[in-house]
mmCIF file of C-alpha atoms in Angstrom:
data_model
loop_
_atom_site.group_PDB
_atom_site.id
_atom_site.type_symbol
_atom_site.label_atom_id
_atom_site.label_comp_id
_atom_site.label_asym_id
_atom_site.label_seq_id
_atom_site.Cartn_x
_atom_site.Cartn_y
_atom_site.Cartn_z
ATOM 1 C CA MET A 24 0.064 0.080 -0.250
ATOM 2 C CA GLU A 25 1.087 3.637 -0.143
ATOM 3 C CA ILE A 26 1.773 5.254 3.115
ATOM 4 C CA ARG A 27 1.810 9.143 4.018
ATOM 5 C CA TRP A 28 2.707 10.632 7.356
ATOM 6 C CA SER A 29 2.578 14.385 7.469
ATOM 7 C CA LYS A 30 3.064 16.743 10.341
ATOM 8 C CA ASP A 31 0.533 19.980 10.406
ATOM 9 C CA THR A 32 1.134 21.009 6.707
ATOM 10 C CA ALA A 33 4.297 19.690 6.474
ATOM 11 C CA CYS A 34 5.076 16.231 4.582
ATOM 12 C CA VAL A 35 7.230 13.898 6.888
ATOM 13 C CA CYS A 36 7.487 10.663 4.675
ATOM 14 C CA LEU A 37 6.125 8.716 2.109
ATOM 15 C CA TYR A 38 6.050 4.907 1.687
ATOM 16 C CA LYS A 39 5.338 4.174 -2.094
ATOM 17 C CA ASP A 40 6.426 1.368 -4.468
ATOM 18 C CA ARG A 41 8.197 -0.705 -1.468
ATOM 19 C CA ARG A 42 10.569 2.698 -1.244
ATOM 20 C CA LEU A 43 10.662 5.364 1.793
ATOM 21 C CA THR A 44 11.158 9.111 0.738
ATOM 22 C CA GLU A 45 11.639 11.287 3.930
ATOM 23 C CA GLY A 46 9.954 15.001 3.556
ATOM 24 C CA VAL A 47 12.603 18.039 3.215
ATOM 25 C CA PHE A 48 11.967 18.890 6.810
ATOM 26 C CA PHE A 49 12.750 15.792 8.219
ATOM 27 C CA LYS A 50 16.163 14.419 6.164
ATOM 28 C CA ASP A 51 17.853 11.664 7.868
ATOM 29 C CA ARG A 52 15.513 11.564 10.997
ATOM 30 C CA VAL A 53 12.284 9.530 9.578
ATOM 31 C CA SER A 54 11.799 5.857 8.901
ATOM 32 C CA LEU A 55 9.258 3.130 9.194
ATOM 33 C CA PHE A 56 9.346 -0.737 10.488
ATOM 34 C CA MET A 57 9.950 -2.017 7.314
ATOM 35 C CA THR A 58 9.238 -4.878 5.807
ATOM 36 C CA HIS A 59 8.796 -7.737 8.501
ATOM 37 C CA LYS A 60 6.641 -5.083 10.445
ATOM 38 C CA LEU A 61 4.354 -3.828 7.779
ATOM 39 C CA ARG A 62 3.504 -7.190 6.869
ATOM 40 C CA LYS A 63 1.449 -7.341 9.964
ATOM 41 C CA GLY A 64 -0.003 -4.028 9.455
ATOM 42 C CA ASN A 65 2.511 -1.809 11.718
ATOM 43 C CA VAL A 66 2.776 1.697 9.728
ATOM 44 C CA SER A 67 4.312 3.393 12.878
ATOM 45 C CA LEU A 68 6.112 6.526 12.310
ATOM 46 C CA LEU A 69 10.013 6.637 13.886
ATOM 47 C CA LEU A 70 11.683 9.872 14.695
ATOM 48 C CA LYS A 71 15.207 10.066 15.322
ATOM 49 C CA ASN A 72 16.653 13.113 17.395
ATOM 50 C CA PHE A 73 13.695 14.254 18.951
ATOM 51 C CA MET A 74 12.902 17.823 19.510
ATOM 52 C CA LEU A 75 10.504 20.107 21.093
ATOM 53 C CA SER A 76 8.942 21.197 17.832
ATOM 54 C CA ASP A 77 8.273 17.935 17.204
ATOM 55 C CA VAL A 78 5.176 17.901 19.172
ATOM 56 C CA GLY A 79 2.154 18.487 17.088
ATOM 57 C CA ASN A 80 -0.754 16.665 15.120
ATOM 58 C CA TYR A 81 0.590 13.998 12.641
ATOM 59 C CA GLN A 82 -1.855 12.846 9.875
ATOM 60 C CA CYS A 83 -1.004 9.352 8.705
ATOM 61 C CA GLN A 84 -3.024 7.874 5.623
ATOM 62 C CA VAL A 85 -3.077 4.386 4.104
ATOM 63 C CA ILE A 86 -3.757 4.437 0.458
ATOM 64 C CA SER A 87 -4.952 0.732 -0.983
ATOM 65 C CA LYS A 88 -6.172 0.239 -4.544
ATOM 66 C CA ASP A 89 -9.907 1.071 -3.661
ATOM 67 C CA ARG A 90 -10.057 3.332 -0.244
ATOM 68 C CA THR A 91 -8.080 5.436 1.570
ATOM 69 C CA GLU A 92 -8.363 5.415 5.606
ATOM 70 C CA GLU A 93 -6.372 8.256 7.652
ATOM 71 C CA ILE A 94 -6.003 8.523 11.169
ATOM 72 C CA THR A 95 -4.531 12.337 12.897
ATOM 73 C CA VAL A 96 -2.491 11.352 16.149
ATOM 74 C CA ARG A 97 -1.776 14.437 18.692
ATOM 75 C CA VAL A 98 1.330 14.206 20.480
ATOM 76 C CA ARG A 99 1.590 16.970 23.474
ATOM 77 C CA ILE A 100 3.723 17.614 26.498
ATOM 78 C CA ASN A 101 1.887 16.155 29.581
ATOM 79 C CA PRO A 102 1.325 19.145 31.631
ATOM 80 C CA ASP A 103 0.494 17.094 35.036
ATOM 81 C CA VAL A 104 4.197 15.447 34.545
ATOM 82 C CA GLN A 105 6.103 17.922 32.899
ATOM 83 C CA PRO A 106 4.690 22.277 32.593
ATOM 84 C CA VAL A 107 4.862 23.326 28.857
ATOM 85 C CA SER A 108 7.205 26.662 30.299
ATOM 86 C CA GLN A 109 9.730 24.351 31.615
ATOM 87 C CA SER A 110 9.937 21.793 29.050
ATOM 88 C CA PRO A 111 13.671 20.732 28.459
ATOM 89 C CA ILE A 112 15.593 22.000 25.784
ATOM 90 C CA PHE A 113 19.247 20.554 26.322
ATOM 91 C CA GLN A 114 20.130 16.934 25.062
ATOM 92 C CA ASP A 115 19.940 15.262 28.363
ATOM 93 C CA GLY A 116 16.593 16.841 29.437
ATOM 94 C CA ASN A 117 13.593 14.709 29.368
ATOM 95 C CA ALA A 118 9.833 15.090 28.572
ATOM 96 C CA GLN A 119 7.069 12.867 29.205
ATOM 97 C CA LEU A 120 4.632 12.934 26.253
ATOM 98 C CA MET A 121 0.519 12.092 25.753
ATOM 99 C CA LEU A 122 -0.190 10.547 22.400
ATOM 100 C CA HIS A 123 -3.685 10.127 21.418
ATOM 101 C CA GLU A 124 -6.218 9.909 18.688
ATOM 102 C CA ASP A 125 -7.540 13.512 17.270
ATOM 103 C CA LYS A 126 -11.241 12.247 16.740
ATOM 104 C CA LYS A 127 -12.270 15.947 15.314
ATOM 105 C CA THR A 128 -14.484 15.409 12.585
ATOM 106 C CA ARG A 129 -12.837 15.882 9.193
ATOM 107 C CA GLU A 130 -14.466 17.620 6.000
ATOM 108 C CA PRO A 131 -14.218 15.038 3.289
ATOM 109 C CA SER A 132 -11.859 16.362 0.206
ATOM 110 C CA LYS A 133 -14.003 17.543 -2.552
ATOM 111 C CA LYS A 134 -11.521 15.500 -4.815
ATOM 112 C CA LEU A 135 -12.855 11.831 -4.305
ATOM 113 C CA SER A 136 -11.144 8.765 -5.375
ATOM 114 C CA ARG A 137 -13.485 6.727 -7.958
ATOM 115 C CA HIS A 138 -13.657 4.096 -5.238
ATOM 116 C CA ALA A 139 -15.527 4.771 -2.275
ATOM 117 C CA SER A 140 -14.132 3.938 1.039
ATOM 118 C CA HIS A 141 -16.067 0.585 2.681
ATOM 119 C CA HIS A 142 -15.293 0.833 6.251
ATOM 120 C CA SER A 143 -18.290 -0.228 8.760
ATOM 121 C CA GLN A 144 -19.944 0.834 11.825
ATOM 122 C CA SER A 145 -17.549 -1.263 13.815
ATOM 123 C CA ASP A 146 -14.584 0.001 12.006
ATOM 124 C CA GLU A 147 -15.733 3.373 13.117
ATOM 125 C CA LYS A 148 -15.889 2.127 16.844
ATOM 126 C CA GLN A 149 -12.712 0.735 16.654
ATOM 127 C CA HIS A 150 -10.288 2.916 14.725
ATOM 128 C CA GLY A 151 -11.885 6.501 15.365
ATOM 129 C CA ASN A 152 -12.808 8.651 12.551
ATOM 130 C CA TYR A 153 -12.105 8.494 8.834
ATOM 131 C CA SER A 154 -12.031 10.271 5.682
ATOM 132 C CA THR A 155 -11.533 9.473 2.012
ATOM 133 C CA GLY A 156 -10.161 11.120 -0.565
ATOM 134 C CA VAL A 157 -6.985 12.230 -2.908
ATOM 135 C CA SER A 158 -5.101 15.329 -3.193
ATOM 136 C CA SER A 159 -4.753 17.449 -6.332
ATOM 137 C CA ASN A 160 -1.093 17.678 -7.041
ATOM 138 C CA ASP A 161 -1.803 21.304 -6.948
ATOM 139 C CA ASN A 162 -2.973 21.020 -3.763
ATOM 140 C CA PHE A 163 -0.395 22.153 -1.294
ATOM 141 C CA GLN A 164 0.928 24.884 1.109
ATOM 142 C CA LEU A 165 3.674 27.146 1.524
ATOM 143 C CA VAL A 166 5.758 26.595 4.747
ATOM 144 C CA ILE A 167 9.047 27.641 6.334
ATOM 145 C CA PRO A 168 11.325 24.663 7.711
ATOM 146 C CA GLN A 169 11.625 24.680 11.188
ATOM 147 C CA THR A 170 15.331 24.194 10.838
ATOM 148 C CA THR A 171 15.773 27.016 8.615
ATOM 149 C CA GLN A 172 13.935 30.052 11.289
ATOM 150 C CA GLU A 173 17.505 31.020 12.450
ATOM 151 C CA ALA A 174 20.594 32.252 10.766
ATOM 152 C CA THR A 175 23.826 33.361 11.469
ATOM 153 C CA ILE A 176 24.722 35.725 8.227
ATOM 154 C CA SER A 177 28.115 37.501 7.260
ATOM 155 C CA MET A 178 27.726 40.834 5.782
ATOM 156 C CA GLY A 179 28.628 40.276 1.699
ATOM 157 C CA SER A 180 27.818 36.393 2.245
ATOM 158 C CA GLU A 181 24.630 34.555 0.763
ATOM 159 C CA PHE A 182 21.267 35.164 2.409
ATOM 160 C CA ILE A 183 18.461 32.306 2.227
ATOM 161 C CA VAL A 184 14.542 33.238 2.579
ATOM 162 C CA PRO A 185 13.395 29.725 2.670
ATOM 163 C CA CYS A 186 10.075 28.454 1.377
ATOM 164 C CA TYR A 187 9.018 25.092 0.492
ATOM 165 C CA LEU A 188 6.060 23.380 -1.124
ATOM 166 C CA SER A 189 4.389 20.963 1.195
ATOM 167 C CA PRO A 190 3.559 18.271 0.476
ATOM 168 C CA GLU A 191 6.726 18.163 -1.739
ATOM 169 C CA ILE A 192 5.957 18.635 -5.322
ATOM 170 C CA CYS A 193 7.635 19.464 -8.677
ATOM 171 C CA ALA A 194 7.217 23.508 -8.949
ATOM 172 C CA THR A 195 8.994 24.058 -12.361
ATOM 173 C CA ALA A 196 5.839 24.349 -14.355
ATOM 174 C CA MET A 197 4.417 27.219 -12.066
ATOM 175 C CA GLN A 198 4.978 30.848 -11.942
ATOM 176 C CA ILE A 199 6.937 32.150 -8.602
ATOM 177 C CA LYS A 200 7.024 35.950 -7.608
ATOM 178 C CA TRP A 201 9.401 37.464 -4.734
ATOM 179 C CA PHE A 202 8.930 40.584 -3.251
ATOM 180 C CA LYS A 203 10.538 42.746 -0.595
ATOM 181 C CA GLU A 204 7.337 44.789 0.944
ATOM 182 C CA MET A 205 5.888 45.663 -2.542
ATOM 183 C CA ASP A 206 9.418 45.895 -4.182
ATOM 184 C CA CYS A 207 9.633 42.783 -6.751
ATOM 185 C CA VAL A 208 12.947 40.886 -6.248
ATOM 186 C CA CYS A 209 12.479 38.301 -8.807
ATOM 187 C CA VAL A 210 10.207 36.649 -11.232
ATOM 188 C CA TYR A 211 10.393 33.165 -12.086
ATOM 189 C CA LYS A 212 8.235 32.472 -15.048
ATOM 190 C CA ASN A 213 8.176 29.856 -18.434
ATOM 191 C CA ARG A 214 11.342 28.241 -16.216
ATOM 192 C CA ARG A 215 13.233 31.338 -16.666
ATOM 193 C CA VAL A 216 14.393 33.566 -13.255
ATOM 194 C CA ILE A 217 13.968 37.486 -14.167
ATOM 195 C CA GLU A 218 15.486 39.811 -11.429
ATOM 196 C CA GLY A 219 14.040 42.814 -9.836
ATOM 197 C CA ARG A 220 15.286 46.212 -11.068
ATOM 198 C CA ALA A 221 17.034 46.854 -7.850
ATOM 199 C CA TYR A 222 18.325 43.049 -7.578
ATOM 200 C CA LYS A 223 20.172 42.748 -10.623
ATOM 201 C CA ASP A 224 22.963 39.959 -10.308
ATOM 202 C CA ARG A 225 21.836 39.402 -6.789
ATOM 203 C CA ALA A 226 18.481 37.260 -6.698
ATOM 204 C CA SER A 227 18.069 33.974 -7.965
ATOM 205 C CA LEU A 228 16.235 30.198 -7.159
ATOM 206 C CA ILE A 229 17.858 27.009 -7.223
ATOM 207 C CA THR A 230 15.979 25.635 -10.404
ATOM 208 C CA HIS A 231 16.959 22.044 -10.058
ATOM 209 C CA GLU A 232 15.657 22.515 -6.383
ATOM 210 C CA LEU A 233 12.278 23.457 -7.986
ATOM 211 C CA GLU A 234 11.162 19.836 -8.534
ATOM 212 C CA ARG A 235 11.455 19.061 -4.984
ATOM 213 C CA GLY A 236 9.546 21.993 -4.057
ATOM 214 C CA ASN A 237 12.060 24.202 -2.915
ATOM 215 C CA VAL A 238 11.137 27.917 -4.128
ATOM 216 C CA SER A 239 13.197 29.593 -1.555
ATOM 217 C CA LEU A 240 14.777 32.939 -2.270
ATOM 218 C CA HIS A 241 18.637 33.364 -2.469
ATOM 219 C CA LEU A 242 20.161 36.857 -2.231
ATOM 220 C CA SER A 243 23.867 37.432 -2.813
ATOM 221 C CA ASN A 244 25.820 40.008 -1.230
ATOM 222 C CA PHE A 245 23.884 40.486 1.872
ATOM 223 C CA SER A 246 23.792 44.242 3.771
ATOM 224 C CA VAL A 247 21.429 44.904 6.823
ATOM 225 C CA SER A 248 19.097 46.799 4.098
ATOM 226 C CA ASP A 249 17.928 43.200 3.349
ATOM 227 C CA VAL A 250 15.973 42.968 6.722
ATOM 228 C CA GLY A 251 12.519 43.224 6.262
ATOM 229 C CA ASP A 252 9.209 41.263 5.424
ATOM 230 C CA TYR A 253 9.465 39.211 2.121
ATOM 231 C CA HIS A 254 6.083 38.372 0.306
ATOM 232 C CA CYS A 255 5.960 35.034 -1.870
ATOM 233 C CA GLN A 256 3.386 34.310 -4.627
ATOM 234 C CA VAL A 257 3.326 30.631 -5.976
ATOM 235 C CA ILE A 258 0.763 30.529 -9.161
ATOM 236 C CA SER A 259 -0.251 27.106 -10.550
ATOM 237 C CA ARG A 260 -3.400 25.878 -12.498
ATOM 238 C CA ASP A 261 -5.350 26.132 -9.479
ATOM 239 C CA GLY A 262 -4.505 29.602 -8.044
ATOM 240 C CA THR A 263 -1.929 31.585 -6.097
ATOM 241 C CA LYS A 264 -0.751 30.305 -2.549
ATOM 242 C CA GLU A 265 1.220 33.081 -0.577
ATOM 243 C CA ILE A 266 3.400 33.459 2.211
ATOM 244 C CA THR A 267 4.924 36.255 3.964
ATOM 245 C CA VAL A 268 8.435 35.896 5.871
ATOM 246 C CA GLY A 269 9.720 37.796 8.230
ATOM 247 C CA VAL A 270 13.476 38.442 8.391
ATOM 248 C CA ARG A 271 14.644 40.385 11.531
ATOM 249 C CA ILE A 272 17.881 40.805 13.660
ATOM 250 C CA LYS A 273 17.809 39.052 17.272
ATOM 251 C CA PRO A 274 17.972 41.987 19.488
ATOM 252 C CA GLU A 275 19.082 39.919 22.270
ATOM 253 C CA VAL A 276 22.318 38.867 20.403
ATOM 254 C CA GLN A 277 22.754 42.009 18.471
ATOM 255 C CA PRO A 278 21.182 45.090 18.883
ATOM 256 C CA VAL A 279 19.896 46.977 15.809
ATOM 257 C CA SER A 280 21.816 50.188 16.602
ATOM 258 C CA LYS A 281 24.976 48.398 16.755
ATOM 259 C CA SER A 282 24.362 46.429 13.447
ATOM 260 C CA PRO A 283 27.674 45.117 11.795
ATOM 261 C CA THR A 284 28.381 47.057 8.199
ATOM 262 C CA SER A 285 31.800 45.407 7.812
ATOM 263 C CA PRO A 286 32.622 42.412 5.834
ATOM 264 C CA ASP A 287 34.273 40.389 8.552
ATOM 265 C CA GLN A 288 31.344 40.867 10.933
ATOM 266 C CA SER A 289 28.230 38.717 11.160
ATOM 267 C CA ILE A 290 24.719 39.124 12.613
ATOM 268 C CA GLN A 291 22.128 36.545 13.904
ATOM 269 C CA LEU A 292 18.981 36.706 12.343
ATOM 270 C CA LYS A 293 15.479 34.949 13.137
ATOM 271 C CA LEU A 294 13.039 34.059 10.059
ATOM 272 C CA PHE A 295 9.191 33.642 10.770
ATOM 273 C CA GLU A 296 5.966 33.302 9.132
ATOM 274 C CA ILE A 297 4.030 36.451 9.179
ATOM 275 C CA HIS A 298 0.084 36.594 9.141
ATOM 276 C CA LYS A 299 -0.075 39.967 7.362
ATOM 277 C CA ILE A 300 -2.810 40.802 5.114
ATOM 278 C CA TRP A 301 -1.764 43.095 1.999
ATOM 279 C CA THR A 302 -4.396 45.867 1.083
ATOM 280 C CA GLU A 303 -5.220 46.061 -2.590
ATOM 281 C CA GLU A 304 -3.194 48.958 -3.225
ATOM 282 C CA GLU A 305 -0.063 47.125 -1.944
ATOM 283 C CA THR A 306 -0.836 44.114 -4.078
ATOM 284 C CA ASN A 307 -1.633 46.818 -6.990
ATOM 285 C CA LYS A 308 1.683 47.781 -6.110
ATOM 286 C CA MET A 309 3.484 44.388 -6.350
ATOM 287 C CA ASP A 310 1.783 43.766 -9.687
ATOM 288 C CA GLU A 311 2.965 46.948 -11.313
ATOM 289 C CA SER A 312 6.533 46.282 -9.974
ATOM 290 C CA ALA A 313 6.742 42.451 -10.933
ATOM 291 C CA LEU A 314 5.577 43.737 -14.433
ATOM 292 C CA MET A 315 7.961 46.320 -14.773
ATOM 293 C CA SER A 316 11.146 43.652 -14.164
ATOM 294 C CA GLU A 317 9.259 41.304 -16.821
ATOM 295 C CA MET A 318 8.878 44.288 -19.377
ATOM 296 C CA LYS A 319 12.315 46.153 -18.020
ATOM 297 C CA VAL A 320 11.340 49.346 -17.741
ATOM 298 C CA ASN A 321 12.479 51.669 -14.921
ATOM 299 C CA ASN A 322 8.973 53.450 -13.519
ATOM 300 C CA VAL A 323 5.629 53.378 -13.525
ATOM 301 C CA GLN A 324 5.018 55.892 -16.314
ATOM 302 C CA GLU A 325 7.067 54.072 -18.835
ATOM 303 C CA LEU A 326 5.457 50.539 -17.898
ATOM 304 C CA HIS A 327 1.805 52.443 -18.575
ATOM 305 C CA GLN A 328 3.209 53.693 -22.112
ATOM 306 C CA MET A 329 4.049 50.294 -22.987
ATOM 307 C CA LEU A 330 0.671 48.910 -21.775
ATOM 308 C CA ILE A 331 -1.227 51.506 -23.529
ATOM 309 C CA LYS A 332 1.402 50.991 -26.733
ATOM 310 C CA ALA A 333 0.735 47.187 -26.520
ATOM 311 C CA TYR A 334 -3.725 47.614 -26.071
ATOM 312 C CA THR A 335 -3.215 50.138 -29.115
ATOM 313 C CA GLU A 336 -1.385 47.636 -31.840
ATOM 314 C CA LYS A 337 -3.809 45.117 -30.468
ATOM 315 C CA ASP A 338 -6.851 47.316 -31.280
ATOM 316 C CA ARG A 339 -5.135 47.701 -34.817
ATOM 317 C CA GLN A 340 -5.050 44.034 -35.728
ATOM 318 C CA LEU A 341 -8.459 43.601 -34.242
ATOM 319 C CA GLU A 342 -9.499 46.396 -37.052
ATOM 320 C CA LYS A 343 -7.613 44.723 -39.637
ATOM 321 C CA THR A 344 -8.815 41.367 -38.672
ATOM 322 C CA GLU A 345 -12.577 42.610 -38.711
ATOM 323 C CA GLN A 346 -11.836 44.854 -42.122
ATOM 324 C CA ALA A 347 -11.057 41.717 -43.514
ATOM 325 C CA LEU A 348 -13.990 39.259 -42.496
ATOM 326 C CA ARG A 349 -15.812 42.755 -43.665
ATOM 327 C CA GLU A 350 -14.496 41.964 -46.883
ATOM 328 C CA THR A 351 -14.789 38.360 -47.035
ATOM 329 C CA ARG A 352 -18.312 38.543 -46.314
ATOM 330 C CA THR A 353 -19.219 40.767 -48.902
ATOM 331 C CA ASP A 354 -17.399 38.418 -51.577
ATOM 332 C CA LEU A 355 -19.546 35.601 -50.638
ATOM 333 C CA ASP A 356 -22.555 37.403 -50.711
ATOM 334 C CA ARG A 357 -21.816 38.669 -53.991
ATOM 335 C CA ALA A 358 -20.911 34.982 -55.423
ATOM 336 C CA LEU A 359 -24.312 33.769 -53.932
ATOM 337 C CA ARG A 360 -26.026 36.592 -55.943
ATOM 338 C CA LEU A 361 -24.087 35.622 -59.024
ATOM 339 C CA ASN A 362 -24.566 31.960 -58.318
ATOM 340 C CA PRO A 363 -28.188 31.012 -56.392
ATOM 341 C CA GLN A 364 -27.919 27.396 -57.053
ATOM 342 C CA PHE A 365 -24.947 27.485 -54.351
ATOM 343 C CA LEU A 366 -28.427 27.743 -51.977
ATOM 344 C CA ASP A 367 -30.175 25.019 -53.750
ATOM 345 C CA ARG A 368 -30.465 22.086 -51.042
ATOM 346 C CA ASP A 369 -32.256 19.960 -53.645
ATOM 347 C CA ASN A 370 -29.451 20.294 -56.178
ATOM 348 C CA PRO A 371 -26.659 17.167 -55.902
ATOM 349 C CA ASN A 372 -24.287 18.733 -57.660
ATOM 350 C CA PRO A 373 -24.568 22.839 -57.539
ATOM 351 C CA PHE A 374 -21.409 23.004 -59.789
#
């Protein structure tokens, strides 16, 4: 069978065709009880190098030829034994965990498999609530790996704003836009990266990593002015997914007023998702900035002039097409008047 484990929205691992593929955020940490246990129906997840960030909701999907079953397991620190505020953070610390099934009713997927699920009421009593369904290839979320939420950056070095598709699917055919505030950093379109006007020779994506859902932004020659809010848009057939990543200097490590400026100094950054709602005016400015990058113009006035010119040219082409159609219709009308037998349906051979 096919077995999928995920934590919240992040893919943990996928077992398919007798091969295990790890999620990008759980590299070298995850495994299943292979062959001998799978034969007995043990699809338990094993995680190495436990961290507090592993606490959360885990969903398991088991997919066979004619049905899909799933269950959600909640992993929590036991507050009766170890208060969360005192949870261990060192390697020699221990935490006592609670694991239990989340029986919260789930909304079934709108995209169901052709074969319905056939679990009985006794199955539900024994195993909890299940729902059936398969995901679209474009049914993904944008996430930031927990392992990249802190970074030590030297001035002038390469800086990465992390962003991944979860579950891990190929993004090579999608369109990707990165902005800092409302200024376009780069656009990936038609398998080509176009840099923003203010990021010439600085912004890039690792195109071969797009196959694994890695749409992270790479910026060379880092400076303190690169600190701020970065907005990523990934456009697929099913719509647009967005995420905003905040990049901040850690004040407890390096006060902003004393931020280093010399090349041999470094600063510590924290990176985190911001639940920011962009106004219509701000998104319009983003669209203008992306268009300016694609059309290689320097200001909004030039962009508007180019758009007006393009629309005018299309209008001229449309007028020419309409004129040609009118002339063709006139020629046909003239031919029918001169040769009325063309309209005689009873004549087997009007010619």
